[in-house]
Short mmCIF file of C-alpha atoms in Angstrom, two decimals:
data_model
loop_
_atom_site.label_atom_id
_atom_site.label_comp_id
_atom_site.label_asym_id
_atom_site.label_seq_id
_atom_site.Cartn_x
_atom_site.Cartn_y
_atom_site.Cartn_z
CA UNK A 1 20.61 -31.59 61.52
CA UNK A 2 24.02 -29.85 61.18
CA UNK A 3 23.62 -30.49 57.38
CA UNK A 4 19.84 -28.96 57.06
CA UNK A 5 21.21 -25.50 59.39
CA UNK A 6 23.77 -25.26 57.02
CA UNK A 7 21.22 -25.64 54.11
CA UNK A 8 18.94 -22.81 55.44
CA UNK A 9 22.17 -20.90 56.28
CA UNK A 10 23.37 -21.11 52.25
CA UNK A 11 19.66 -20.41 50.95
CA UNK A 12 19.53 -16.97 53.19
CA UNK A 13 23.31 -16.23 52.04
CA UNK A 14 21.56 -16.69 48.36
CA UNK A 15 18.24 -15.17 48.00
CA UNK A 16 19.82 -11.65 48.90
CA UNK A 17 22.01 -12.29 45.61
CA UNK A 18 19.50 -13.79 43.67
CA UNK A 19 17.38 -10.80 44.56
CA UNK A 20 20.40 -8.10 43.76
CA UNK A 21 20.92 -9.98 40.40
CA UNK A 22 16.61 -10.11 39.02
CA UNK A 23 17.11 -6.56 39.65
CA UNK A 24 20.56 -5.86 38.06
CA UNK A 25 19.14 -7.56 34.87
CA UNK A 26 16.10 -4.89 35.23
CA UNK A 27 18.35 -1.83 34.47
CA UNK A 28 17.71 -0.45 31.60
CA UNK A 29 21.04 0.21 29.14
CA UNK A 30 22.68 3.48 29.17
CA UNK A 31 22.73 3.37 25.27
CA UNK A 32 19.60 1.23 24.63
CA UNK A 33 15.62 2.46 25.63
CA UNK A 34 12.63 0.73 25.93
CA UNK A 35 9.87 0.80 23.45
CA UNK A 36 7.78 1.90 26.54
CA UNK A 37 9.72 4.76 26.97
CA UNK A 38 10.80 5.73 23.97
CA UNK A 39 6.84 6.22 22.88
CA UNK A 40 6.11 7.83 26.21
CA UNK A 41 8.69 10.37 26.18
CA UNK A 42 8.22 13.89 22.97
CA UNK A 43 11.06 12.94 21.80
CA UNK A 44 10.74 9.52 21.08
CA UNK A 45 8.83 9.48 17.94
CA UNK A 46 11.26 11.80 16.52
CA UNK A 47 14.27 9.64 17.81
CA UNK A 48 12.31 6.30 16.46
CA UNK A 49 11.73 7.87 13.28
CA UNK A 50 15.40 8.99 12.88
CA UNK A 51 16.50 5.31 13.73
CA UNK A 52 14.71 3.76 10.61
CA UNK A 53 16.75 5.94 8.13
CA UNK A 54 19.89 5.72 9.97
CA UNK A 55 19.45 1.25 9.65
CA UNK A 56 18.80 1.91 6.08
CA UNK A 57 21.88 4.09 5.62
CA UNK A 58 24.09 1.59 6.82
CA UNK A 59 26.93 -0.17 4.45
CA UNK A 60 24.94 -3.40 3.51
CA UNK A 61 21.67 -1.43 2.27
CA UNK A 62 21.54 2.15 0.97
CA UNK A 63 25.29 3.10 2.73
CA UNK A 64 26.74 1.35 -0.03
CA UNK A 65 25.73 -2.07 -1.61
CA UNK A 66 21.97 -0.82 -3.05
CA UNK A 67 23.34 2.22 -4.37
CA UNK A 68 26.53 2.20 -5.95
CA UNK A 69 27.99 -1.94 -4.86
CA UNK A 70 25.73 -4.33 -5.37
CA UNK A 71 23.54 -2.44 -7.79
CA UNK A 72 25.55 -1.15 -10.18
CA UNK A 73 27.71 -4.81 -10.35
CA UNK A 74 23.91 -5.96 -11.59
CA UNK A 75 22.97 -3.33 -13.79
CA UNK A 76 26.74 -2.97 -15.51
CA UNK A 77 26.98 0.66 -14.94
CA UNK A 78 30.77 0.27 -14.65
CA UNK A 79 33.28 -2.53 -16.40
CA UNK A 80 34.62 -4.74 -13.79
CA UNK A 81 37.52 -7.21 -14.12
CA UNK A 82 38.39 -8.99 -10.81
CA UNK A 83 37.51 -8.77 -7.40
CA UNK A 84 34.22 -10.06 -5.42
CA UNK A 85 31.66 -8.18 -7.24
CA UNK A 86 32.84 -9.84 -10.94
CA UNK A 87 31.05 -12.69 -9.05
CA UNK A 88 28.08 -10.71 -9.00
CA UNK A 89 27.84 -9.36 -12.27
CA UNK A 90 27.88 -12.91 -13.12
CA UNK A 91 24.31 -13.57 -11.61
CA UNK A 92 25.57 -16.01 -9.80
CA UNK A 93 23.44 -15.56 -7.25
CA UNK A 94 24.12 -19.04 -4.51
CA UNK A 95 28.69 -18.26 -4.45
CA UNK A 96 29.71 -17.13 -1.22
CA UNK A 97 30.26 -14.02 -1.40
CA UNK A 98 27.11 -13.15 -3.19
CA UNK A 99 24.69 -14.43 -1.02
CA UNK A 100 25.00 -13.41 2.19
CA UNK A 101 24.84 -9.77 0.68
CA UNK A 102 21.59 -10.42 -0.85
CA UNK A 103 20.22 -12.07 2.06
CA UNK A 104 20.75 -8.79 4.48
CA UNK A 105 18.89 -6.75 1.66
CA UNK A 106 16.03 -9.15 2.89
CA UNK A 107 16.65 -9.02 6.30
CA UNK A 108 17.89 -5.69 6.58
CA UNK A 109 14.98 -3.90 4.27
CA UNK A 110 12.08 -6.09 6.01
CA UNK A 111 13.12 -5.07 9.17
CA UNK A 112 13.05 -1.84 8.30
CA UNK A 113 8.98 -1.97 7.59
CA UNK A 114 8.90 -3.96 11.15
CA UNK A 115 10.31 -0.86 12.65
CA UNK A 116 7.59 1.38 10.16
CA UNK A 117 5.05 -0.93 11.36
CA UNK A 118 5.59 -1.05 15.26
CA UNK A 119 5.61 3.59 15.03
CA UNK A 120 2.29 3.25 12.55
CA UNK A 121 1.05 1.47 15.87
CA UNK A 122 2.21 3.34 18.55
CA UNK A 123 1.54 6.89 17.22
CA UNK A 124 -1.88 5.95 16.70
CA UNK A 125 -2.70 6.31 19.77
CA UNK A 126 -1.35 9.34 20.22
CA UNK A 127 -3.07 12.97 20.62
CA UNK A 128 -1.51 16.18 18.97
CA UNK A 129 -0.16 17.31 22.31
CA UNK A 130 1.84 14.38 22.92
CA UNK A 131 3.97 15.50 20.54
CA UNK A 132 6.42 18.80 20.42
CA UNK A 133 4.79 20.52 17.92
CA UNK A 134 1.39 18.85 18.04
CA UNK A 135 -0.55 17.83 15.08
CA UNK A 136 1.61 19.22 12.35
CA UNK A 137 4.51 16.80 13.77
CA UNK A 138 2.29 14.00 14.60
CA UNK A 139 0.95 13.74 10.97
CA UNK A 140 5.32 14.62 9.23
CA UNK A 141 5.97 11.35 11.28
CA UNK A 142 3.42 9.23 10.20
CA UNK A 143 3.40 10.67 6.71
CA UNK A 144 6.53 9.20 6.42
CA UNK A 145 6.73 6.09 8.29
CA UNK A 146 3.89 5.20 5.76
CA UNK A 147 6.20 6.11 2.57
CA UNK A 148 8.89 4.73 3.88
CA UNK A 149 6.94 1.70 4.27
CA UNK A 150 5.74 1.68 0.77
CA UNK A 151 9.07 2.83 -0.57
CA UNK A 152 10.70 -0.29 0.69
CA UNK A 153 8.47 -2.54 -0.29
CA UNK A 154 8.50 -1.22 -4.14
CA UNK A 155 12.13 -1.66 -3.72
CA UNK A 156 11.97 -5.54 -2.54
CA UNK A 157 9.33 -6.20 -5.24
CA UNK A 158 12.23 -4.72 -7.82
CA UNK A 159 14.62 -6.98 -6.25
CA UNK A 160 13.46 -9.99 -5.08
CA UNK A 161 10.33 -10.45 -8.03
CA UNK A 162 10.52 -10.37 -12.02
CA UNK A 163 10.11 -7.45 -13.81
CA UNK A 164 5.93 -6.84 -14.16
CA UNK A 165 6.37 -7.29 -17.50
CA UNK A 166 7.54 -10.55 -17.42
CA UNK A 167 5.40 -11.76 -14.45
CA UNK A 168 2.76 -9.40 -13.06
CA UNK A 169 0.76 -11.85 -11.13
CA UNK A 170 3.26 -14.16 -9.18
CA UNK A 171 3.52 -13.99 -5.63
CA UNK A 172 7.06 -13.50 -5.00
CA UNK A 173 7.22 -11.28 -1.66
CA UNK A 174 4.30 -10.52 1.68
CA UNK A 175 3.57 -7.05 2.50
CA UNK A 176 4.01 -6.62 5.65
CA UNK A 177 1.39 -3.76 8.07
CA UNK A 178 1.07 -4.76 11.14
CA UNK A 179 3.56 -5.22 14.16
CA UNK A 180 4.02 -7.72 15.50
CA UNK A 181 3.38 -10.02 12.73
CA UNK A 182 4.91 -13.61 12.90
CA UNK A 183 4.71 -14.25 8.77
CA UNK A 184 2.33 -12.67 5.77
CA UNK A 185 1.22 -14.89 2.88
CA UNK A 186 3.02 -13.76 -0.38
CA UNK A 187 0.98 -11.67 -2.67
CA UNK A 188 1.05 -10.64 -6.22
CA UNK A 189 3.66 -8.17 -7.99
CA UNK A 190 0.73 -6.01 -8.87
CA UNK A 191 -0.87 -5.40 -5.03
CA UNK A 192 2.19 -5.03 -3.97
CA UNK A 193 2.22 -2.30 -6.02
CA UNK A 194 -1.14 -1.22 -5.21
CA UNK A 195 -0.54 -1.22 -1.41
CA UNK A 196 2.80 0.38 -2.37
CA UNK A 197 1.07 3.41 -4.29
CA UNK A 198 -1.95 3.83 -1.24
CA UNK A 199 1.15 3.88 1.32
CA UNK A 200 2.98 6.55 -0.46
CA UNK A 201 -0.09 8.13 -1.26
CA UNK A 202 -1.00 8.33 2.45
CA UNK A 203 1.72 9.14 3.47
CA UNK A 204 2.24 12.40 0.60
CA UNK A 205 -0.74 13.78 1.92
CA UNK A 206 -0.25 13.48 5.61
CA UNK A 207 3.72 15.50 4.82
CA UNK A 208 2.41 18.04 1.83
CA UNK A 209 1.08 20.85 4.45
CA UNK A 210 4.16 21.00 5.95
CA UNK A 211 6.99 20.55 3.04
CA UNK A 212 4.28 22.62 0.78
CA UNK A 213 2.45 25.43 2.85
CA UNK A 214 4.88 25.84 6.52
CA UNK A 215 8.48 25.45 4.42
CA UNK A 216 6.87 26.23 1.05
CA UNK A 217 8.37 25.56 -2.19
CA UNK A 218 11.30 27.55 -1.24
CA UNK A 219 12.17 25.18 0.50
CA UNK A 220 12.56 23.11 -2.91
CA UNK A 221 14.00 25.45 -4.77
CA UNK A 222 17.79 24.74 -4.36
CA UNK A 223 20.03 22.24 -3.24
CA UNK A 224 21.63 24.68 -0.73
CA UNK A 225 17.75 25.32 0.82
CA UNK A 226 17.08 21.93 0.61
CA UNK A 227 19.70 20.58 2.42
CA UNK A 228 20.29 23.83 4.80
CA UNK A 229 19.18 23.96 8.11
CA UNK A 230 15.53 24.97 9.42
CA UNK A 231 14.60 27.91 11.84
CA UNK A 232 12.21 24.93 13.38
CA UNK A 233 14.72 22.83 14.41
CA UNK A 234 17.03 20.19 13.71
CA UNK A 235 14.06 17.33 13.48
CA UNK A 236 12.90 19.60 10.41
CA UNK A 237 16.00 20.79 8.86
CA UNK A 238 17.24 18.86 5.40
CA UNK A 239 14.10 17.71 4.31
CA UNK A 240 15.63 17.21 1.05
CA UNK A 241 17.17 14.24 2.78
CA UNK A 242 13.76 12.74 3.83
CA UNK A 243 10.95 11.05 2.45
CA UNK A 244 9.17 14.55 2.16
CA UNK A 245 6.64 15.26 -0.26
CA UNK A 246 8.49 15.97 -3.32
CA UNK A 247 10.44 12.47 -3.07
CA UNK A 248 7.39 10.62 -2.43
CA UNK A 249 5.79 12.10 -5.36
CA UNK A 250 8.68 11.09 -7.27
CA UNK A 251 8.83 7.92 -6.25
CA UNK A 252 4.46 7.71 -7.25
CA UNK A 253 6.38 8.69 -10.96
CA UNK A 254 9.10 5.82 -10.19
CA UNK A 255 5.97 3.00 -9.46
CA UNK A 256 3.72 3.48 -12.28
CA UNK A 257 6.35 3.66 -14.52
CA UNK A 258 7.45 0.24 -13.42
CA UNK A 259 3.94 -1.12 -13.40
CA UNK A 260 3.33 0.04 -17.09
CA UNK A 261 0.40 2.69 -16.01
CA UNK A 262 2.48 5.46 -18.24
CA UNK A 263 -0.43 7.81 -17.39
CA UNK A 264 -0.33 7.78 -13.59
CA UNK A 265 3.57 7.92 -13.80
CA UNK A 266 3.73 10.92 -16.48
CA UNK A 267 1.16 12.89 -13.59
CA UNK A 268 3.66 12.76 -11.16
CA UNK A 269 6.87 13.03 -13.39
CA UNK A 270 4.86 16.70 -14.39
CA UNK A 271 4.18 17.42 -10.35
CA UNK A 272 8.38 17.20 -10.29
CA UNK A 273 9.12 18.77 -13.21
#
């Protein structure tokens, strides 16, 4: 009987502690934000898009490896006589110094694609008034996310599949357009290029009104204009560092040249020139 009473007392003492613990576990960390909170604020979509760009400039991606480090070693842009990148130049992809970097490319780029898809899923249910600058901002964010998705799949294809000239119909990578997704089947290289081109064109059409009319061609006429602050605020500043209309057009020219479609490659290249 005394033991039973003791157990009851201990239980009564523990239960409030468990309740407090549960409340503590429900507290949102100060340096993070839940998905619901993110996409229910007028700044949320801006932050989500900026977060994708920030993830891509990590040293393991475009902050180093996908611009001048691993990519330069693979393309023999400069002479390497020693160090970790010498093994890269020898195309020893399973080497302990090479394989981890290659895995990070795959993981990092597909993670960015997943974040693009998450943003796109959430933006579909929003009205113009849910954005600080209305429909213009909604279209700009959606357009950049679509263009990013197309560009990143194009990058993955170039990294992990043989060139189109060698094998256009081989299935080497999946193309993700939904969120959440627990796995997609790999599709042919030409299908990847077709889907990427479609995303890039849709994105290009959505950002065009701002980049070619509101901002004006003059906003891209010089490096100073492309990289300067914008009177419309920080979000619209430095359009030259984002997937703007002209950047997307240039990527389309590259994509079609890679696909050996020289007619379309020339069309988009001439627009840039």
